[in-house]
Amino acid sequence: MNPHDEMEDALTPAERELFAALPREREPGRLLEERTVRALRERGLLQAAAAPPAVADARRRLRFPAAWISGAIAAGIALFLGGLATGQYLGQQHADRMVSQVQARDAQTAALLVQQTGTAYVQALSRLTADTTGGANRQGREVAQQMLKQAADEVVRMNPNDPVASGILAVFDRAGANRPAAQGDTASKQRVVWF
């Protein structure tokens, strides 16, 4: 009979379960492994293994010539300044487009306002024509002529070669020469038209 078998007979069922739950092998600690490897190396039974590539690369120092470092710094500065200049150029182009769009909208708004004002001017003249009383009709006619002359002046400033506006101003000049000049009359003032 085996001494192991005798020992198993002496155990209670609960002790047998606890005994069976015990691990059959035990992992040695890291310290034991390091001491064993060191002892084997000291005796010459184990040679030192080469370090893994990552560790070897970390131990080796990378050296770059000063010219490479200076060139890399110069290239970085040039890249930064090039990006800055490109950004400013594109920003200026965008700003120019926005200004021209705003000016176009302002010109369209001004043209619409001139159209609305002209329509109101003609409607007011129509109402004035319907009014037969002498004093209001005469005063309205003078104001209407004055507005027509000022409008023709503005058209000639915008387009000096406009024949209609120049013709209107010429008629006003001839009419002003035929009547006596009153003090403060705008017809008596000298007018310069640039061609």
CSV table of C-alpha atoms in Angstrom, one decimal:
chain,number,residue,atom,x,y,z
A,1,MET,CA,0.0,0.0,0.0
A,2,ASN,CA,1.1,3.5,-0.9
A,3,PRO,CA,1.7,6.1,1.9
A,4,HIS,CA,-0.3,8.6,-0.2
A,5,ASP,CA,-3.3,6.2,-0.2
A,6,GLU,CA,-3.2,5.8,3.5
A,7,MET,CA,-3.2,9.5,3.9
A,8,GLU,CA,-6.2,9.9,1.7
A,9,ASP,CA,-8.1,7.4,3.8
A,10,ALA,CA,-7.4,9.4,7.0
A,11,LEU,CA,-9.0,12.6,5.5
A,12,THR,CA,-12.6,13.5,5.9
A,13,PRO,CA,-14.7,14.2,2.8
A,14,ALA,CA,-14.6,18.0,3.5
A,15,GLU,CA,-10.8,17.8,3.8
A,16,ARG,CA,-10.5,15.9,0.6
A,17,GLU,CA,-12.5,18.7,-1.2
A,18,LEU,CA,-10.2,21.4,0.2
A,19,PHE,CA,-7.2,19.3,-0.7
A,20,ALA,CA,-8.5,18.8,-4.3
A,21,ALA,CA,-9.1,22.6,-4.6
A,22,LEU,CA,-5.4,23.4,-3.9
A,23,PRO,CA,-3.4,24.4,-7.0
A,24,ARG,CA,-1.1,21.7,-8.4
A,25,GLU,CA,1.5,24.1,-9.6
A,26,ARG,CA,2.8,27.4,-8.4
A,27,GLU,CA,4.1,30.3,-10.5
A,28,PRO,CA,7.5,31.4,-9.3
A,29,GLY,CA,7.9,35.1,-8.6
A,30,ARG,CA,9.7,37.5,-10.8
A,31,LEU,CA,12.5,37.9,-8.3
A,32,LEU,CA,13.3,34.2,-8.4
A,33,GLU,CA,13.5,34.2,-12.2
A,34,GLU,CA,15.9,37.2,-12.2
A,35,ARG,CA,18.1,35.6,-9.5
A,36,THR,CA,18.3,32.3,-11.4
A,37,VAL,CA,19.1,34.0,-14.8
A,38,ARG,CA,21.8,36.1,-13.1
A,39,ALA,CA,23.4,33.1,-11.4
A,40,LEU,CA,23.4,31.1,-14.7
A,41,ARG,CA,25.1,34.1,-16.5
A,42,GLU,CA,27.7,34.4,-13.7
A,43,ARG,CA,28.6,30.7,-14.2
A,44,GLY,CA,28.8,31.2,-18.0
A,45,LEU,CA,25.9,28.8,-18.6
A,46,LEU,CA,23.7,31.5,-20.2
A,47,GLN,CA,24.7,34.2,-22.6
A,48,ALA,CA,23.1,37.7,-22.5
A,49,ALA,CA,20.4,38.0,-25.2
A,50,ALA,CA,20.3,40.9,-27.6
A,51,ALA,CA,18.0,43.7,-26.5
A,52,PRO,CA,14.6,43.9,-28.3
A,53,PRO,CA,14.6,46.3,-31.3
A,54,ALA,CA,12.5,49.0,-29.5
A,55,VAL,CA,14.9,49.0,-26.5
A,56,ALA,CA,17.9,49.1,-28.8
A,57,ASP,CA,16.5,52.0,-30.8
A,58,ALA,CA,15.8,53.9,-27.5
A,59,ARG,CA,19.4,53.4,-26.4
A,60,ARG,CA,20.8,54.6,-29.6
A,61,ARG,CA,20.8,58.4,-30.1
A,62,LEU,CA,19.7,59.9,-33.3
A,63,ARG,CA,22.0,62.7,-34.4
A,64,PHE,CA,21.1,65.2,-37.1
A,65,PRO,CA,23.5,67.6,-38.6
A,66,ALA,CA,23.0,71.3,-37.7
A,67,ALA,CA,22.4,72.1,-41.3
A,68,TRP,CA,19.4,69.7,-41.4
A,69,ILE,CA,17.9,71.2,-38.2
A,70,SER,CA,18.4,74.8,-39.6
A,71,GLY,CA,16.9,73.7,-42.9
A,72,ALA,CA,13.9,72.2,-41.2
A,73,ILE,CA,13.3,75.3,-39.1
A,74,ALA,CA,13.6,77.5,-42.2
A,75,ALA,CA,11.2,75.3,-44.1
A,76,GLY,CA,8.7,75.4,-41.2
A,77,ILE,CA,8.9,79.2,-41.1
A,78,ALA,CA,8.5,79.5,-44.9
A,79,LEU,CA,5.5,77.1,-44.8
A,80,PHE,CA,3.9,79.2,-42.1
A,81,LEU,CA,4.5,82.5,-43.9
A,82,GLY,CA,3.3,81.0,-47.2
A,83,GLY,CA,0.1,79.9,-45.5
A,84,LEU,CA,-0.4,83.3,-43.9
A,85,ALA,CA,0.1,85.1,-47.2
A,86,THR,CA,-2.3,82.7,-49.0
A,87,GLY,CA,-4.9,83.2,-46.2
A,88,GLN,CA,-4.6,87.0,-46.5
A,89,TYR,CA,-4.9,86.9,-50.3
A,90,LEU,CA,-8.0,84.7,-50.2
A,91,GLY,CA,-9.5,86.9,-47.4
A,92,GLN,CA,-8.9,90.0,-49.5
A,93,GLN,CA,-10.5,88.4,-52.5
A,94,HIS,CA,-13.5,87.5,-50.4
A,95,ALA,CA,-13.7,91.1,-49.0
A,96,ASP,CA,-13.5,92.6,-52.5
A,97,ARG,CA,-16.3,90.4,-53.7
A,98,MET,CA,-18.4,91.3,-50.7
A,99,VAL,CA,-17.8,95.1,-51.2
A,100,SER,CA,-18.7,94.8,-54.9
A,101,GLN,CA,-21.9,92.9,-54.0
A,102,VAL,CA,-22.9,95.6,-51.5
A,103,GLN,CA,-22.1,98.4,-54.0
A,104,ALA,CA,-24.2,96.6,-56.6
A,105,ARG,CA,-27.1,96.3,-54.1
A,106,ASP,CA,-26.7,100.0,-53.2
A,107,ALA,CA,-26.8,100.9,-56.9
A,108,GLN,CA,-29.9,98.8,-57.4
A,109,THR,CA,-31.5,100.3,-54.3
A,110,ALA,CA,-30.7,103.8,-55.6
A,111,ALA,CA,-32.1,103.0,-59.1
A,112,LEU,CA,-35.3,101.7,-57.5
A,113,LEU,CA,-35.5,104.8,-55.4
A,114,VAL,CA,-35.1,107.0,-58.5
A,115,GLN,CA,-37.8,105.1,-60.2
A,116,GLN,CA,-40.2,105.4,-57.3
A,117,THR,CA,-39.4,109.1,-56.9
A,118,GLY,CA,-39.9,109.7,-60.6
A,119,THR,CA,-43.2,108.0,-60.5
A,120,ALA,CA,-44.3,110.2,-57.6
A,121,TYR,CA,-43.0,113.3,-59.4
A,122,VAL,CA,-45.1,112.5,-62.5
A,123,GLN,CA,-48.2,111.7,-60.4
A,124,ALA,CA,-47.8,115.0,-58.5
A,125,LEU,CA,-47.6,116.8,-61.8
A,126,SER,CA,-50.7,115.1,-63.0
A,127,ARG,CA,-52.6,116.2,-59.9
A,128,LEU,CA,-51.2,119.7,-60.4
A,129,THR,CA,-52.5,119.8,-64.0
A,130,ALA,CA,-55.9,118.9,-62.7
A,131,ASP,CA,-55.9,121.8,-60.3
A,132,THR,CA,-57.0,124.9,-62.2
A,133,THR,CA,-56.3,127.5,-59.5
A,134,GLY,CA,-53.7,129.9,-60.8
A,135,GLY,CA,-51.4,130.4,-57.8
A,136,ALA,CA,-50.8,126.8,-56.9
A,137,ASN,CA,-50.4,125.9,-60.5
A,138,ARG,CA,-47.7,128.5,-61.1
A,139,GLN,CA,-45.8,127.6,-58.0
A,140,GLY,CA,-46.0,123.9,-58.7
A,141,ARG,CA,-44.8,124.5,-62.3
A,142,GLU,CA,-41.8,126.4,-61.0
A,143,VAL,CA,-40.9,123.7,-58.5
A,144,ALA,CA,-41.4,121.0,-61.2
A,145,GLN,CA,-39.1,122.9,-63.6
A,146,GLN,CA,-36.5,123.3,-60.8
A,147,MET,CA,-36.6,119.6,-60.0
A,148,LEU,CA,-36.3,118.7,-63.7
A,149,LYS,CA,-33.3,120.9,-64.1
A,150,GLN,CA,-31.6,119.5,-61.0
A,151,ALA,CA,-32.3,115.9,-62.2
A,152,ALA,CA,-30.8,116.8,-65.6
A,153,ASP,CA,-27.7,118.2,-63.9
A,154,GLU,CA,-27.2,114.9,-62.0
A,155,VAL,CA,-27.7,112.9,-65.2
A,156,VAL,CA,-25.0,115.0,-66.9
A,157,ARG,CA,-22.7,114.4,-63.9
A,158,MET,CA,-23.2,110.7,-64.3
A,159,ASN,CA,-22.9,110.7,-68.1
A,160,PRO,CA,-21.6,113.9,-69.6
A,161,ASN,CA,-22.4,112.7,-73.2
A,162,ASP,CA,-26.1,112.1,-72.4
A,163,PRO,CA,-27.9,114.0,-75.2
A,164,VAL,CA,-31.3,114.2,-73.5
A,165,ALA,CA,-30.0,115.7,-70.2
A,166,SER,CA,-27.7,118.1,-72.1
A,167,GLY,CA,-30.7,119.2,-74.3
A,168,ILE,CA,-32.8,119.8,-71.2
A,169,LEU,CA,-30.1,121.9,-69.7
A,170,ALA,CA,-29.6,123.8,-72.9
A,171,VAL,CA,-33.3,124.7,-73.0
A,172,PHE,CA,-33.1,125.9,-69.4
A,173,ASP,CA,-30.0,128.0,-70.3
A,174,ARG,CA,-31.8,129.6,-73.3
A,175,ALA,CA,-34.9,130.3,-71.2
A,176,GLY,CA,-32.8,131.8,-68.4
A,177,ALA,CA,-31.1,134.1,-71.0
A,178,ASN,CA,-34.4,135.4,-72.2
A,179,ARG,CA,-35.7,136.5,-68.8
A,180,PRO,CA,-34.1,138.9,-66.3
A,181,ALA,CA,-31.9,137.3,-63.7
A,182,ALA,CA,-33.3,137.6,-60.2
A,183,GLN,CA,-31.0,137.8,-57.2
A,184,GLY,CA,-30.1,134.3,-56.1
A,185,ASP,CA,-31.5,132.7,-59.3
A,186,THR,CA,-29.7,129.5,-60.1
A,187,ALA,CA,-30.1,130.1,-63.9
A,188,SER,CA,-27.8,133.2,-63.6
A,189,LYS,CA,-25.0,131.1,-62.1
A,190,GLN,CA,-22.3,129.9,-64.4
A,191,ARG,CA,-22.4,126.1,-64.9
A,192,VAL,CA,-19.5,124.0,-66.1
A,193,VAL,CA,-20.2,120.7,-67.9
A,194,TRP,CA,-17.1,118.5,-68.3
A,195,PHE,CA,-16.8,116.5,-71.5
